mmCIF file of C-alpha atoms and ligand atoms in Angstrom:
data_model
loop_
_atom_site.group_PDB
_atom_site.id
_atom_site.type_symbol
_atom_site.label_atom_id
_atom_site.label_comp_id
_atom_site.label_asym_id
_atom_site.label_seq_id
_atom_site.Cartn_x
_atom_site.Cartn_y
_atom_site.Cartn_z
ATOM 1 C CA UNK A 1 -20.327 24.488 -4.167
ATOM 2 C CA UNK A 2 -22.487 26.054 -6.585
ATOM 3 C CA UNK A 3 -25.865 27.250 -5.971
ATOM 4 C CA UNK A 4 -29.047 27.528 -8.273
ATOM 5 C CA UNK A 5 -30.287 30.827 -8.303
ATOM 6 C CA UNK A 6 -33.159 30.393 -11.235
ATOM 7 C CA UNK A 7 -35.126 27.296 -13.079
ATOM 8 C CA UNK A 8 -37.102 26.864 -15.555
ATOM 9 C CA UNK A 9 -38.852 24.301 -17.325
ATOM 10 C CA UNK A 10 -37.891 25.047 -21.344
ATOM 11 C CA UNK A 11 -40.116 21.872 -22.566
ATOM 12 C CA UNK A 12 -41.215 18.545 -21.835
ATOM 13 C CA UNK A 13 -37.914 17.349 -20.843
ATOM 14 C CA UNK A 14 -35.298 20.145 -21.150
ATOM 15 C CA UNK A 15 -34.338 22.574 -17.986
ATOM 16 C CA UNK A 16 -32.266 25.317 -17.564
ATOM 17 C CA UNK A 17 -30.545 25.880 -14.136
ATOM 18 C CA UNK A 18 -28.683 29.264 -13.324
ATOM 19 C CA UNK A 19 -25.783 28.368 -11.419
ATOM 20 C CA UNK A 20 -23.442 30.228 -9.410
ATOM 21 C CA UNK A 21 -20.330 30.250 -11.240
ATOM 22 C CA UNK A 22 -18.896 33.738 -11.284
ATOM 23 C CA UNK A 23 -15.362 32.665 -12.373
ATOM 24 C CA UNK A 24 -16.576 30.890 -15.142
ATOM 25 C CA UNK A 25 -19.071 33.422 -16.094
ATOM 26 C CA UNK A 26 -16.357 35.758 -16.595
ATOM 27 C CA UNK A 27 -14.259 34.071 -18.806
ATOM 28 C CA UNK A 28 -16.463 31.983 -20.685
ATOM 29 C CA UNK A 29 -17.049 32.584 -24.484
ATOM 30 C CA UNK A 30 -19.812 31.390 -27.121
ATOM 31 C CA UNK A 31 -19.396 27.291 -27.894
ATOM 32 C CA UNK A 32 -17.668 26.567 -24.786
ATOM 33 C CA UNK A 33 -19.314 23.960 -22.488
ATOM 34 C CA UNK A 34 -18.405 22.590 -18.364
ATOM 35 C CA UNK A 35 -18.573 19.358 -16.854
ATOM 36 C CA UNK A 36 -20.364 19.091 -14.237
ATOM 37 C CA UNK A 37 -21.104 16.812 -11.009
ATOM 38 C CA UNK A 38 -24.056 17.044 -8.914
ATOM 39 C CA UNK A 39 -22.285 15.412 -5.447
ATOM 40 C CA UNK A 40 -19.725 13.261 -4.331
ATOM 41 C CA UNK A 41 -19.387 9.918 -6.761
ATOM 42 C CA UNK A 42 -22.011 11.440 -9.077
ATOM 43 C CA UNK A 43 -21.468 11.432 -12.438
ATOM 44 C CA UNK A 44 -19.491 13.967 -14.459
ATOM 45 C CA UNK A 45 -22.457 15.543 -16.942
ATOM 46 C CA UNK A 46 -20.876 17.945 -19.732
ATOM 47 C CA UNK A 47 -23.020 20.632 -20.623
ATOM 48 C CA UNK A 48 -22.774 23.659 -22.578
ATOM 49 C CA UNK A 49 -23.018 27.016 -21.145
ATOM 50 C CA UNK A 50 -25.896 28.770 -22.862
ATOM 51 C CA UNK A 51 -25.815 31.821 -21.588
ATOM 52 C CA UNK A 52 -23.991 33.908 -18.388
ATOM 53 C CA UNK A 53 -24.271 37.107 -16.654
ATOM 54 C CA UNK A 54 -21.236 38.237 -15.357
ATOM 55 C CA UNK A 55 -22.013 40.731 -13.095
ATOM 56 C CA UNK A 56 -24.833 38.355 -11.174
ATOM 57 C CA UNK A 57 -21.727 35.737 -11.443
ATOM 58 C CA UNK A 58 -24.454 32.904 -12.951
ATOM 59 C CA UNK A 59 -24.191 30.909 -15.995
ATOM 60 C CA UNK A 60 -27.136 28.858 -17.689
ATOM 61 C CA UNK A 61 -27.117 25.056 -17.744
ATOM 62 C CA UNK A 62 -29.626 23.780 -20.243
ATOM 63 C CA UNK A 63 -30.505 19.840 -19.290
ATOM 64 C CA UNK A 64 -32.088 17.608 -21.734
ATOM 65 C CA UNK A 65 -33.457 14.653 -18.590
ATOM 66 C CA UNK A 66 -32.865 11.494 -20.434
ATOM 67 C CA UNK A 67 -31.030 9.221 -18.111
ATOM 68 C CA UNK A 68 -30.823 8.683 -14.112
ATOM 69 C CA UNK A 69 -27.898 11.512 -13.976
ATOM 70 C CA UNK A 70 -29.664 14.255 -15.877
ATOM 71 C CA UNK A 71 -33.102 13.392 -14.061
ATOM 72 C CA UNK A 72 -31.137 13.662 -10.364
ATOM 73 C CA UNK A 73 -29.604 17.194 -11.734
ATOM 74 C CA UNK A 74 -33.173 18.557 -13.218
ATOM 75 C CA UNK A 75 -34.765 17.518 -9.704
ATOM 76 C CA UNK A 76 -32.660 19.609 -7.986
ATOM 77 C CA UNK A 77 -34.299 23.375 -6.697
ATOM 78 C CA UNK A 78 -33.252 27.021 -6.333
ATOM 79 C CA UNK A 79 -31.510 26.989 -3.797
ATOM 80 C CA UNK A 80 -29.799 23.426 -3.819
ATOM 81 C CA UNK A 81 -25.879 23.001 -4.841
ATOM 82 C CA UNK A 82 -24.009 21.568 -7.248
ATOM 83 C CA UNK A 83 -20.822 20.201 -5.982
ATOM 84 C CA UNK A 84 -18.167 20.603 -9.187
ATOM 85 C CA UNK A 85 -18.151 22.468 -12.086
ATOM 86 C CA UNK A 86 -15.025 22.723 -13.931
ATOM 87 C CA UNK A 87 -14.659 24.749 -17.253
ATOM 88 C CA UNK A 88 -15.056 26.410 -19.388
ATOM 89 C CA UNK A 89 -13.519 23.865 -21.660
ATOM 90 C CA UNK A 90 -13.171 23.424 -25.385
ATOM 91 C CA UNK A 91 -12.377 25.807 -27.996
ATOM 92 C CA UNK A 92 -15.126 29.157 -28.489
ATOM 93 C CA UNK A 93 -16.704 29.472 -31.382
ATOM 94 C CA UNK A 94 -14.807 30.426 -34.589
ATOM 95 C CA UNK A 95 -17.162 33.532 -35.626
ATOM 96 C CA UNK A 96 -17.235 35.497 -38.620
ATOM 97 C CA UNK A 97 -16.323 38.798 -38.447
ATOM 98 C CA UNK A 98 -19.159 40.556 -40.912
ATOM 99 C CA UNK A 99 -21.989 38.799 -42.950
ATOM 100 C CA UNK A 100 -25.339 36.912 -43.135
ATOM 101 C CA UNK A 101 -24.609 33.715 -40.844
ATOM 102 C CA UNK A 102 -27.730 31.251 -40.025
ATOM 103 C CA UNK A 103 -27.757 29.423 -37.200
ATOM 104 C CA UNK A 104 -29.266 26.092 -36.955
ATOM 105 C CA UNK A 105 -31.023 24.878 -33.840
ATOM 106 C CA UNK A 106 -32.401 21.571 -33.424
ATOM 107 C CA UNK A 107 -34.216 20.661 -30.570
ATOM 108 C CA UNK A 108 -32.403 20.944 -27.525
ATOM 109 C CA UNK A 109 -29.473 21.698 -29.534
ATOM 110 C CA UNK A 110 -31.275 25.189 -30.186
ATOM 111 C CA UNK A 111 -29.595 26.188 -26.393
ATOM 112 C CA UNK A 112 -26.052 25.510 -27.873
ATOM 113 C CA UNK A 113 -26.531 27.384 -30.713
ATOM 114 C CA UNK A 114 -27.884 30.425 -28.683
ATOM 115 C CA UNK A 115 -24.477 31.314 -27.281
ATOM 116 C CA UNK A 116 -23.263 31.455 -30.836
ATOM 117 C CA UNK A 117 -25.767 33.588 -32.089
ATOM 118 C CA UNK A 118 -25.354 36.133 -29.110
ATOM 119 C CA UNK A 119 -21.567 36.420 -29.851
ATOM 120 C CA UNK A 120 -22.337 36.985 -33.733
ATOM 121 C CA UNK A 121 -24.466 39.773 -32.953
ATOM 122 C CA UNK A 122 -22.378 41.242 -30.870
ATOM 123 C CA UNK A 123 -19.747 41.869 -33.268
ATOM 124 C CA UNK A 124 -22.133 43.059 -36.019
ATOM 125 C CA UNK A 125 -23.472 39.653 -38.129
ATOM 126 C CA UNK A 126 -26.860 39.836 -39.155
ATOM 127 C CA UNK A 127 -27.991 36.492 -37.831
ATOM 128 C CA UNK A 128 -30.968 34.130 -38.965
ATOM 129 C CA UNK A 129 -31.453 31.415 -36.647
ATOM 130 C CA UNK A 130 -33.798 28.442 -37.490
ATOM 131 C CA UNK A 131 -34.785 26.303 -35.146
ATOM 132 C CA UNK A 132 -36.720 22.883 -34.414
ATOM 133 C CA UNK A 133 -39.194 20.771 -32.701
ATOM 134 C CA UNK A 134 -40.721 18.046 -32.522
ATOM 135 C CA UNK A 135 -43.979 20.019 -31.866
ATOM 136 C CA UNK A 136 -44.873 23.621 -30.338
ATOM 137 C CA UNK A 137 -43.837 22.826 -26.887
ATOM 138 C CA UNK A 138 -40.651 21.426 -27.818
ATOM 139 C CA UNK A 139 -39.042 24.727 -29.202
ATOM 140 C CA UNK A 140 -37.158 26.399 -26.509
ATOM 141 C CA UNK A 141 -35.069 29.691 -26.937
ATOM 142 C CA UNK A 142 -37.088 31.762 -28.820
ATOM 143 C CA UNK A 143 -37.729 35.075 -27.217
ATOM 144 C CA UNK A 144 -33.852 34.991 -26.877
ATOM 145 C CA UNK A 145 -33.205 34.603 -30.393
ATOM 146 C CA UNK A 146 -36.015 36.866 -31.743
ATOM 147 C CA UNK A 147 -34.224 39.378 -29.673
ATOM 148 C CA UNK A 148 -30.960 38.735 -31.847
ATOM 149 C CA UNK A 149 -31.933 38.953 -34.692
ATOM 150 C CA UNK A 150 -34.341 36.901 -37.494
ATOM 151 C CA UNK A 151 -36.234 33.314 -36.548
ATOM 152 C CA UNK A 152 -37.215 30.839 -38.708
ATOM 153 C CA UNK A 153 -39.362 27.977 -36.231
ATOM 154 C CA UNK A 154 -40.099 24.662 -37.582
ATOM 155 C CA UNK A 155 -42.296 22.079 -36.183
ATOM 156 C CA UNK A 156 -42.520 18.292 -37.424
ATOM 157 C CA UNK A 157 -45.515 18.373 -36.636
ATOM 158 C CA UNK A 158 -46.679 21.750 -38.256
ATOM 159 C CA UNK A 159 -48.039 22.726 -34.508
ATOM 160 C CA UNK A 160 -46.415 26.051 -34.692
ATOM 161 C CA UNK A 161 -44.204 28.326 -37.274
ATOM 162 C CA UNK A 162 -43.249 26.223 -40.485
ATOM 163 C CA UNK A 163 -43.610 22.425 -40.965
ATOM 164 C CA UNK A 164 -40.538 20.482 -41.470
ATOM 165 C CA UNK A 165 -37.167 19.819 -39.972
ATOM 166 C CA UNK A 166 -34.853 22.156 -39.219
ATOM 167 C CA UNK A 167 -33.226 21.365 -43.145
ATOM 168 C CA UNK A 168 -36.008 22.260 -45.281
ATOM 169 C CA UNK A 169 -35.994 25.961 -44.256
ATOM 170 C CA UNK A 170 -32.199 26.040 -44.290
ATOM 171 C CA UNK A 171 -32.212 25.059 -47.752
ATOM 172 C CA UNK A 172 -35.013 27.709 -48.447
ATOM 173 C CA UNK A 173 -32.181 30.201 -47.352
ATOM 174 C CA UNK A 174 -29.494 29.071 -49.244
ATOM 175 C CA UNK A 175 -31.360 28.935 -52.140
ATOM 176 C CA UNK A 176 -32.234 32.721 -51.693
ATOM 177 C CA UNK A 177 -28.103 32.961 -51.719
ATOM 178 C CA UNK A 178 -26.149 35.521 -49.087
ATOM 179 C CA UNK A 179 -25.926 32.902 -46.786
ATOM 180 C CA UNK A 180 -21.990 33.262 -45.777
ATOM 181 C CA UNK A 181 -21.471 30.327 -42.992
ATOM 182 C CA UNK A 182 -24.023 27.912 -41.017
ATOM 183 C CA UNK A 183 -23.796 27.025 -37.453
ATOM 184 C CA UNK A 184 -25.399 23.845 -36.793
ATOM 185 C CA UNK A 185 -26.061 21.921 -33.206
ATOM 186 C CA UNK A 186 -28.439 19.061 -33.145
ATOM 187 C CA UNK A 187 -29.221 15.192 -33.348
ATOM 188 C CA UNK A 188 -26.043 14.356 -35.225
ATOM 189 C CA UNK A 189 -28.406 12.945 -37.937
ATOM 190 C CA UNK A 190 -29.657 16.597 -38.729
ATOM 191 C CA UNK A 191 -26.208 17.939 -38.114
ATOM 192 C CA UNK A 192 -25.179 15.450 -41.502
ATOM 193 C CA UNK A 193 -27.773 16.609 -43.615
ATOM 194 C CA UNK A 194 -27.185 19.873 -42.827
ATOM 195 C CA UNK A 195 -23.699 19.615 -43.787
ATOM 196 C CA UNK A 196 -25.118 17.301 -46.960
ATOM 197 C CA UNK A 197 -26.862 20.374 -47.785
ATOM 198 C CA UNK A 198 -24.725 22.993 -47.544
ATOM 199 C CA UNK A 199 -21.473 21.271 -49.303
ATOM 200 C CA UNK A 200 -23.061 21.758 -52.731
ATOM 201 C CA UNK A 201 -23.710 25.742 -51.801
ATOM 202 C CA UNK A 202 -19.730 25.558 -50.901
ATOM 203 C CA UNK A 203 -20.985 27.044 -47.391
ATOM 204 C CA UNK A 204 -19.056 26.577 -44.741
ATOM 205 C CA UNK A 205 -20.544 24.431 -42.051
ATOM 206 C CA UNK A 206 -19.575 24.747 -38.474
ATOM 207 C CA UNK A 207 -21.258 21.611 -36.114
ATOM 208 C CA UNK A 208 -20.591 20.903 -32.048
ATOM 209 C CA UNK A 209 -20.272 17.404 -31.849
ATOM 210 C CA UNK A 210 -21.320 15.805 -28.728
ATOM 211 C CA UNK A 211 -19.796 12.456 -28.568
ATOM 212 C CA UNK A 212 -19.583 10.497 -25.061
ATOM 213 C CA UNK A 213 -17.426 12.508 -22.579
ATOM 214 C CA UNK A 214 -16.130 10.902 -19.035
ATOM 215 C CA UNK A 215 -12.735 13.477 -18.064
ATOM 216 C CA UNK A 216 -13.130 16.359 -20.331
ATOM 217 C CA UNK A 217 -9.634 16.417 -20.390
ATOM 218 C CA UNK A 218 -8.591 14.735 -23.411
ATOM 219 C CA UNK A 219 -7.251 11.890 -21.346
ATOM 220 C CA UNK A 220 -9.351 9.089 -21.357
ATOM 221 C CA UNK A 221 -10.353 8.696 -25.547
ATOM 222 C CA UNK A 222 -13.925 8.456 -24.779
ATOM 223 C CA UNK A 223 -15.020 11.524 -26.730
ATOM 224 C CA UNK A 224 -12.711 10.707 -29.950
ATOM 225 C CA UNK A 225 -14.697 11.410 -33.427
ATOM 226 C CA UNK A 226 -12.769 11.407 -37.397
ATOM 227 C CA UNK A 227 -12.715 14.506 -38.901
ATOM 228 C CA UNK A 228 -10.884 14.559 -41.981
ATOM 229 C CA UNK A 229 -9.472 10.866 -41.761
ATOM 230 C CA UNK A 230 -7.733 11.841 -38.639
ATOM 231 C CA UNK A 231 -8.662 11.146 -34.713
ATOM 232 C CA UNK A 232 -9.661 14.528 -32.715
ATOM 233 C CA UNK A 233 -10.961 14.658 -28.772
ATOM 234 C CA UNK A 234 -14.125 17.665 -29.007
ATOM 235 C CA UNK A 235 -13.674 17.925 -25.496
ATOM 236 C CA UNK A 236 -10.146 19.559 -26.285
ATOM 237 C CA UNK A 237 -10.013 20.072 -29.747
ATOM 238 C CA UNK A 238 -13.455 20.728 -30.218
ATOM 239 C CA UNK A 239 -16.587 20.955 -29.806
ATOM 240 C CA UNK A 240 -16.601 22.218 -32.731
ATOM 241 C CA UNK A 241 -15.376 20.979 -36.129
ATOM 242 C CA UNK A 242 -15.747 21.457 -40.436
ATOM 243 C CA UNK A 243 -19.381 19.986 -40.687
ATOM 244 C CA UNK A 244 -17.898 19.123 -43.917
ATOM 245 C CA UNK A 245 -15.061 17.043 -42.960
ATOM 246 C CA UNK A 246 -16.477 14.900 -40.130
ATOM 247 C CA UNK A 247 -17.232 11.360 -39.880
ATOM 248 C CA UNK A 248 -20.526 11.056 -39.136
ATOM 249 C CA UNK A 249 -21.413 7.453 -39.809
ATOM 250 C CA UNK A 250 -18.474 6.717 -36.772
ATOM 251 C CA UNK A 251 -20.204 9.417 -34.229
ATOM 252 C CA UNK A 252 -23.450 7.849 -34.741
ATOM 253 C CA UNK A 253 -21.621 4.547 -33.901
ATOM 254 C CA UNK A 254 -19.130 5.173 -31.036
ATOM 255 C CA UNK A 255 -22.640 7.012 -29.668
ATOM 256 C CA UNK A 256 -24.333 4.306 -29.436
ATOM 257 C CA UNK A 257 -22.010 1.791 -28.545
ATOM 258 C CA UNK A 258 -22.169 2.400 -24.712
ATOM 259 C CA UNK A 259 -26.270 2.333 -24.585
ATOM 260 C CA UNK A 260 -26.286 -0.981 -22.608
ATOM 261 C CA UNK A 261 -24.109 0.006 -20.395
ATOM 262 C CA UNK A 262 -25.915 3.083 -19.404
ATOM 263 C CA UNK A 263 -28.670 1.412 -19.379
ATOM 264 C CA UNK A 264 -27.093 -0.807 -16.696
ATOM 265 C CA UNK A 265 -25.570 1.922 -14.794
ATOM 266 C CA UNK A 266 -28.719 3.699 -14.690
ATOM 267 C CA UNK A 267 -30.222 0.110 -13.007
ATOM 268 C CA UNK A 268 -27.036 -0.343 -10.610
ATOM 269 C CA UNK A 269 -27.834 3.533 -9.679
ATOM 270 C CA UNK A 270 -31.321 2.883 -9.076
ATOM 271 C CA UNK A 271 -29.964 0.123 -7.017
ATOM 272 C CA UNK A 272 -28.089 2.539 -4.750
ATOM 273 C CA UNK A 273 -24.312 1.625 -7.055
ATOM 274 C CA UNK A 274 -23.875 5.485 -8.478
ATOM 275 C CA UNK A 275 -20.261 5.065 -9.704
ATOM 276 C CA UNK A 276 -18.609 7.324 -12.644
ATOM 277 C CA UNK A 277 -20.815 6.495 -15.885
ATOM 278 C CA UNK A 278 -20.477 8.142 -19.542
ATOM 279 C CA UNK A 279 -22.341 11.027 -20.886
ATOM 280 C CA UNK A 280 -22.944 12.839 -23.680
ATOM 281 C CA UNK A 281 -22.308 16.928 -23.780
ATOM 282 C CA UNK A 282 -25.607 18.439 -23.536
HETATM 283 P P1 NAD B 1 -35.250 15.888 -31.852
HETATM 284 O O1 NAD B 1 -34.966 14.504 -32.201
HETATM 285 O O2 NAD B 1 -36.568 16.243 -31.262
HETATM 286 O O3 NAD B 1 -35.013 16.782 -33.164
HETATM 287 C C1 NAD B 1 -35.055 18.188 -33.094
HETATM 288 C C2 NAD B 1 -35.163 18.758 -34.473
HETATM 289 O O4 NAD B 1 -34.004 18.437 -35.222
HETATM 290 C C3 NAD B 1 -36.337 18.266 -35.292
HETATM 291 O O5 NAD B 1 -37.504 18.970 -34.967
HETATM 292 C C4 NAD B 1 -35.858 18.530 -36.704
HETATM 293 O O6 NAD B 1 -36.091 19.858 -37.107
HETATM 294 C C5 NAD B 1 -34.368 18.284 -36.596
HETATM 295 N N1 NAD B 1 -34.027 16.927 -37.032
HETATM 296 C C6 NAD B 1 -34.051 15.805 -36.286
HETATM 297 N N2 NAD B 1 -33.672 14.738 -37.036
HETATM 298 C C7 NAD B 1 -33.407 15.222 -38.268
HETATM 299 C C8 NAD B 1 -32.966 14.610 -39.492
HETATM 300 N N3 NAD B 1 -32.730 13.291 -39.595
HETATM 301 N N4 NAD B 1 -32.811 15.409 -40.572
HETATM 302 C C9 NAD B 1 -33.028 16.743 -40.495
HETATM 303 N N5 NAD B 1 -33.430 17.370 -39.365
HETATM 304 C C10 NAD B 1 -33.618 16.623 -38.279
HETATM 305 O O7 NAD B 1 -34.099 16.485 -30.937
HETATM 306 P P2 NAD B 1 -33.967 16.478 -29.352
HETATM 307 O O8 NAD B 1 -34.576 15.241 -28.779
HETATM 308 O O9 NAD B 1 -34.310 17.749 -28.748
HETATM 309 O O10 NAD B 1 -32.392 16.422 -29.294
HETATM 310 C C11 NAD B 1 -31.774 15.319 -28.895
HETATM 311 C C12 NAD B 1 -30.513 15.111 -29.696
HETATM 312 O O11 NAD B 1 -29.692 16.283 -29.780
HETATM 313 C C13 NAD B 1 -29.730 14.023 -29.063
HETATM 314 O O12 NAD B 1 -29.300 13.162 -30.083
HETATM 315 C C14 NAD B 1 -28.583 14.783 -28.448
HETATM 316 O O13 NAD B 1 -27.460 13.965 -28.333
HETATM 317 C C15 NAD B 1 -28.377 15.905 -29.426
HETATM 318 N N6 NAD B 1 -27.676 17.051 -28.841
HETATM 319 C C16 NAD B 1 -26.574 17.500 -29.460
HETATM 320 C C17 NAD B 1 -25.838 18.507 -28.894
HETATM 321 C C18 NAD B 1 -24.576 18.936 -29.544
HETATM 322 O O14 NAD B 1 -23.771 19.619 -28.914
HETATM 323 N N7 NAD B 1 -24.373 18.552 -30.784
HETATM 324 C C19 NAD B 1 -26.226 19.102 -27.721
HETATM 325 C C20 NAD B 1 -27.393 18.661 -27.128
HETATM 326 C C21 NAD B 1 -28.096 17.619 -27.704
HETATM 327 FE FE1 FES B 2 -11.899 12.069 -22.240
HETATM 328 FE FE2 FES B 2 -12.395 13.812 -24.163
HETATM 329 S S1 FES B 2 -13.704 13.219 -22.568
HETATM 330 S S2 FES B 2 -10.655 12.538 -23.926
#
């Protein structure tokens, strides 16, 4: 069992849990991500780890609530348990060793790019990140990444920091030139432009894909996306892939083809039915 130690309430709908974990706080590096299930016949929720502390033993979970699973998991307290968490699975980051790298944050994808940023700063990168929401109270991670290094924060609204998506300031950087590699983790239609707007820069683009996930273990096909004309699982061979190189149209597809039945699992569960269901890594 694995107990919460800390929550808080990072916007409307996003949460981060610190959760006793002190194996997997150890061991874990930037890009990696768990699966994780809340009891007995719950279902299995990947998320990424967003940050850890070793010596407390604790990693951060960082929840977007959208269906019945994620709303049981965000309702739980300090205090409560978790019953599994297995992980840390998937490949860490590839980071660059020296440079200018910007990392690109959108919405609640900001929390998977914060691992990222903390390992390139660690080694010496000067980072930018730049990072989205749909309004002020939607940008989360902040005061982390300020502490890292430079922030760009975009609103669509214009509510706070710049107005725009995510893209527009990105291309503002790579217009000013240095820019040696973007990290991008977002709505996979941001993710493609991004990569849109890098490939003419020849700037390599680095995106975690977050396709639906049920074993984690590259057994069941579920999280399969095209990168390059050729089948990959992220949960094994990813998360992360050549923004350049994957099929996007397809992961935009295969991510929505299971909607209904969520949908209906999320009824039978309301009904009191809570068997294994399909998510996507958080
Ligand atoms: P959102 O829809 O509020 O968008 C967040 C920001 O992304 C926007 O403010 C904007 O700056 C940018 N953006 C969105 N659409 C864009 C577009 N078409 N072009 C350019 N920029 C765009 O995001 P949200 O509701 O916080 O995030 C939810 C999405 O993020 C879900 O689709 C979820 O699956 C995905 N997600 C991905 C990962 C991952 O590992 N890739 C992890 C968590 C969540
Ligand atoms: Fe089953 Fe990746 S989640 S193969």
């Amino acid at each position: 069992m694995h107990t919460i130690v800390a929550k808080a309430q990072l916007s409307p709908n996003v949460t981060r849990l610190d959760v006793s974990a002190p194996r997997i706080a150890q061991i874990r590096k930037a890009g990696q991500f768990v699966i994780v299930r809340r009891g007995e016949g719950a279902e299995r929720i990947p998320l990424t780890i967003a940050d850890s502390d070793a010596a407390a033993g604790t990693i951060s979970l960082v929840i977007q609530a959208v269906g019945k699973s994620t709303k049981e998991l965000v309702a739980l307290a300090v205090g409560d348990s978790i019953k599994d968490i297995a992980g840390p699975l998937g490949h860490p980051t590839e980071l660059i060793e020296k440079g200018h790298a910007v990392c690109v944050g959108g919405g609640v994808g900001t929390a998977v790019v914060h691992p990222i940023a903390q390992a390139l700063s660690k080694i010496g990168v000067h980072v930018t990140s730049v990072i989205g929401g749909r309004s002020k109270e939607w940008v989360i991670y902040e005061p982390e990444l300020r502490n890292i290094g430079d922030v760009v924060v975009c609103t669509d609204d214009g509510s706070y920091g710049r107005k725009g998506f995510v893209t527009q300031a990105t291309e503002d950087l790579l217009k000013a030139g240095g820019v040696d590699i973007v990290y991008a983790v977002g709505p996979v239609m941001m993710m493609k432009a991004l990569a849109e707007l890098t490939r003419p820069y020849g700037v390599k683009t680095i995106v975690s894909l977050n396709p639906l996930m049920v074993d984690g273990t590259g057994m069941c096909g579920g999280c399969r996306v095209s990168v390059d004309g050729k089948a990959y699982f992220a949960c094994v061979d990813g998360p992360e892939f050549d923004g350049h190189l994957v099929d996007f149209g397809q992961l935009a597809d295969r991510g929505t083809t299971y909607r209904e039945f969520e949908q209906e699992a999320a009824k039978r569960c309301a009904d009191g039915d809570c068997r294994i269901g399909l998510s996507n890594k958080g």
